[in-house]
């Protein structure tokens, strides 16, 4: 079906919304006389409608947030590179002395500006992260500036990292962190619930963060390294030190927690150091027999925020620590291994087993004879 | 999520306010505006490259370039052509580096997710889906540059003034290219039907 050049031009201009009313009227008049043109016009309109209605496709991840993280990387590198000049200058000075130059008479003056400290801001946000400020409550995006008095909270399966002057604070899911005072010298935050991990970029001569634990009178000074703080319930908290050291202050008493150690803090009313943190809870509550279709239901509980695997499958844990897993094991399988791991890398394992399914008697169709096999008795 | 953050809600006043905040150094405001365009940019890029993972990488690159170029954005000019200009540049660079064979023959899995959400009554569903599928197939046969232009004009509904800002080409040239691509597509659809 070939249109004349004039009809084709008219049709394309009309499709593109460029035709004048007179041109459009001409096209419609010609189409009413020419079935070929009419068909082409109808088809072209339908084509444009389909083109306009192509579905929107949703990416599997938050690409803006990932781009923000990528954008931050070279900025951090730019902040670090001036410091690299210090050893270079020192090397030059030593070399100059070794070669016999009198550096005192011909001083090389090298001024290295202290890199600007990053402003407190949300560095990454995975899943719903909420920021409450004086202005209101809204979902926080990476790059969001935060200030004293704000509160950050993470929803289920979410994680957020807050960049402070010398440390970053990562909140795992279902955590809430009150930003009491974000001074450059010693920011103060209160962990209302959940788990945070604090990482200090480089060792500092003085503490860089003061963490208060809701429901406890103690507070924790963070000076170096990475620290995980677990607060499973109000009144009890666990502080684990992964690298460096942490100073915990209780009234006038001060205790240093070294790398690899953890302590449990108990009770708001009578602050005292508790024993070492308890083991990770992992309890299998119920595991019945396989159902008629071979499926098996496993119930149990552990601690919130724990990564739980049953066999090789990652099983979600509810906010109260409970979990349910339904699967169809192989006919020969009788046991399964449960492995739990928390944010402090504490691990716990349990093995659950179930009896073999009872052998169902074969169904006999009407009219058929059921045979019973009996062993032959000798003699 | 506040209403104004929902995608597809044309709230230019909100966008202007966010961009004004971004000019003052509020990175979140700029991120909010980018997030509003996330699925649109991804959908466009996804129709221009073969694999979903590739589309995600390129879309992320578009936003990374946007963050890097944020300081150069003139708030007195429209934001949408500025962002789409970045997207077009990223896709063109990608095409330059990708092998010709790969672009000419995208794998069939490229097609499958693209015609899922078309509106149709149960009676007309078969015909409608057939037409839509045929359109997606013919779109893939177009040169990527023509495909990109048609999608920007008729799917994104950018006007020619915006296309001029994106391509830095005269309107007459752009109209000629759009009409040529549209006519090719129209003739393929007609040929496929007859």
PDB file of C-alpha atoms in Angstrom, chain B residues 85-148:
ATOM      1  CA  UNK B  85      20.671  15.257  27.288  1.00  0.00           C
ATOM      2  CA  UNK B  86      22.881  13.403  29.777  1.00  0.00           C
ATOM      3  CA  UNK B  87      20.952  10.175  29.154  1.00  0.00           C
ATOM      4  CA  UNK B  88      21.307  10.529  25.386  1.00  0.00           C
ATOM      5  CA  UNK B  89      25.034  11.221  25.713  1.00  0.00           C
ATOM      6  CA  UNK B  90      25.564   8.197  27.949  1.00  0.00           C
ATOM      7  CA  UNK B  91      23.660   5.965  25.516  1.00  0.00           C
ATOM      8  CA  UNK B  92      25.520   7.350  22.495  1.00  0.00           C
ATOM      9  CA  UNK B  93      28.879   6.743  24.181  1.00  0.00           C
ATOM     10  CA  UNK B  94      27.769   3.241  25.032  1.00  0.00           C
ATOM     11  CA  UNK B  95      26.758   2.588  21.426  1.00  0.00           C
ATOM     12  CA  UNK B  96      30.141   3.777  20.228  1.00  0.00           C
ATOM     13  CA  UNK B  97      31.883   1.277  22.451  1.00  0.00           C
ATOM     14  CA  UNK B  98      29.495  -1.656  22.132  1.00  0.00           C
ATOM     15  CA  UNK B  99      29.952  -4.120  19.332  1.00  0.00           C
ATOM     16  CA  UNK B 100      27.787  -3.610  16.266  1.00  0.00           C
ATOM     17  CA  UNK B 101      26.654  -7.212  16.258  1.00  0.00           C
ATOM     18  CA  UNK B 102      25.300  -7.031  19.762  1.00  0.00           C
ATOM     19  CA  UNK B 103      23.290  -3.905  19.003  1.00  0.00           C
ATOM     20  CA  UNK B 104      21.911  -5.247  15.765  1.00  0.00           C
ATOM     21  CA  UNK B 105      20.645  -8.444  17.324  1.00  0.00           C
ATOM     22  CA  UNK B 106      19.443  -7.908  20.840  1.00  0.00           C
ATOM     23  CA  UNK B 107      18.592 -11.179  22.544  1.00  0.00           C
ATOM     24  CA  UNK B 108      14.961 -12.176  22.637  1.00  0.00           C
ATOM     25  CA  UNK B 109      14.742 -11.772  26.398  1.00  0.00           C
ATOM     26  CA  UNK B 110      14.883  -8.047  25.718  1.00  0.00           C
ATOM     27  CA  UNK B 111      11.370  -8.278  24.362  1.00  0.00           C
ATOM     28  CA  UNK B 112       9.644 -10.257  27.039  1.00  0.00           C
ATOM     29  CA  UNK B 113       9.146  -7.693  29.794  1.00  0.00           C
ATOM     30  CA  UNK B 114       8.287  -4.836  27.501  1.00  0.00           C
ATOM     31  CA  UNK B 115       4.651  -5.575  26.737  1.00  0.00           C
ATOM     32  CA  UNK B 116       3.301  -6.610  30.057  1.00  0.00           C
ATOM     33  CA  UNK B 117       1.117  -3.715  31.135  1.00  0.00           C
ATOM     34  CA  UNK B 118      -0.863  -2.735  28.077  1.00  0.00           C
ATOM     35  CA  UNK B 119      -4.493  -1.875  28.729  1.00  0.00           C
ATOM     36  CA  UNK B 120      -6.964  -4.068  26.891  1.00  0.00           C
ATOM     37  CA  UNK B 121     -10.464  -5.420  27.330  1.00  0.00           C
ATOM     38  CA  UNK B 122     -10.657  -9.201  27.471  1.00  0.00           C
ATOM     39  CA  UNK B 123     -12.234  -9.308  24.008  1.00  0.00           C
ATOM     40  CA  UNK B 124      -9.603  -7.124  22.398  1.00  0.00           C
ATOM     41  CA  UNK B 125      -6.667  -8.321  24.465  1.00  0.00           C
ATOM     42  CA  UNK B 126      -5.349 -10.718  21.846  1.00  0.00           C
ATOM     43  CA  UNK B 127      -5.451  -8.160  19.026  1.00  0.00           C
ATOM     44  CA  UNK B 128      -4.086  -5.376  21.198  1.00  0.00           C
ATOM     45  CA  UNK B 129      -1.236  -7.429  22.546  1.00  0.00           C
ATOM     46  CA  UNK B 130      -0.444  -8.654  19.072  1.00  0.00           C
ATOM     47  CA  UNK B 131      -0.179  -5.058  17.810  1.00  0.00           C
ATOM     48  CA  UNK B 132       1.896  -3.984  20.803  1.00  0.00           C
ATOM     49  CA  UNK B 133       4.254  -6.916  20.424  1.00  0.00           C
ATOM     50  CA  UNK B 134       4.649  -6.196  16.754  1.00  0.00           C
ATOM     51  CA  UNK B 135       5.403  -2.566  17.557  1.00  0.00           C
ATOM     52  CA  UNK B 136       8.103  -3.520  20.075  1.00  0.00           C
ATOM     53  CA  UNK B 137       9.624  -5.882  17.508  1.00  0.00           C
ATOM     54  CA  UNK B 138       9.640  -3.229  14.814  1.00  0.00           C
ATOM     55  CA  UNK B 139      11.048  -0.669  17.267  1.00  0.00           C
ATOM     56  CA  UNK B 140      13.990  -2.990  17.799  1.00  0.00           C
ATOM     57  CA  UNK B 141      14.597  -3.130  14.060  1.00  0.00           C
ATOM     58  CA  UNK B 142      15.003   0.633  13.935  1.00  0.00           C
ATOM     59  CA  UNK B 143      18.470   2.153  14.269  1.00  0.00           C
ATOM     60  CA  UNK B 144      19.060   2.849  17.977  1.00  0.00           C
ATOM     61  CA  UNK B 145      19.399   6.574  17.293  1.00  0.00           C
ATOM     62  CA  UNK B 146      16.007   6.629  15.506  1.00  0.00           C
ATOM     63  CA  UNK B 147      14.449   4.492  18.219  1.00  0.00           C
ATOM     64  CA  UNK B 148      15.757   6.874  20.851  1.00  0.00           C
TER      65      UNK B 148
END
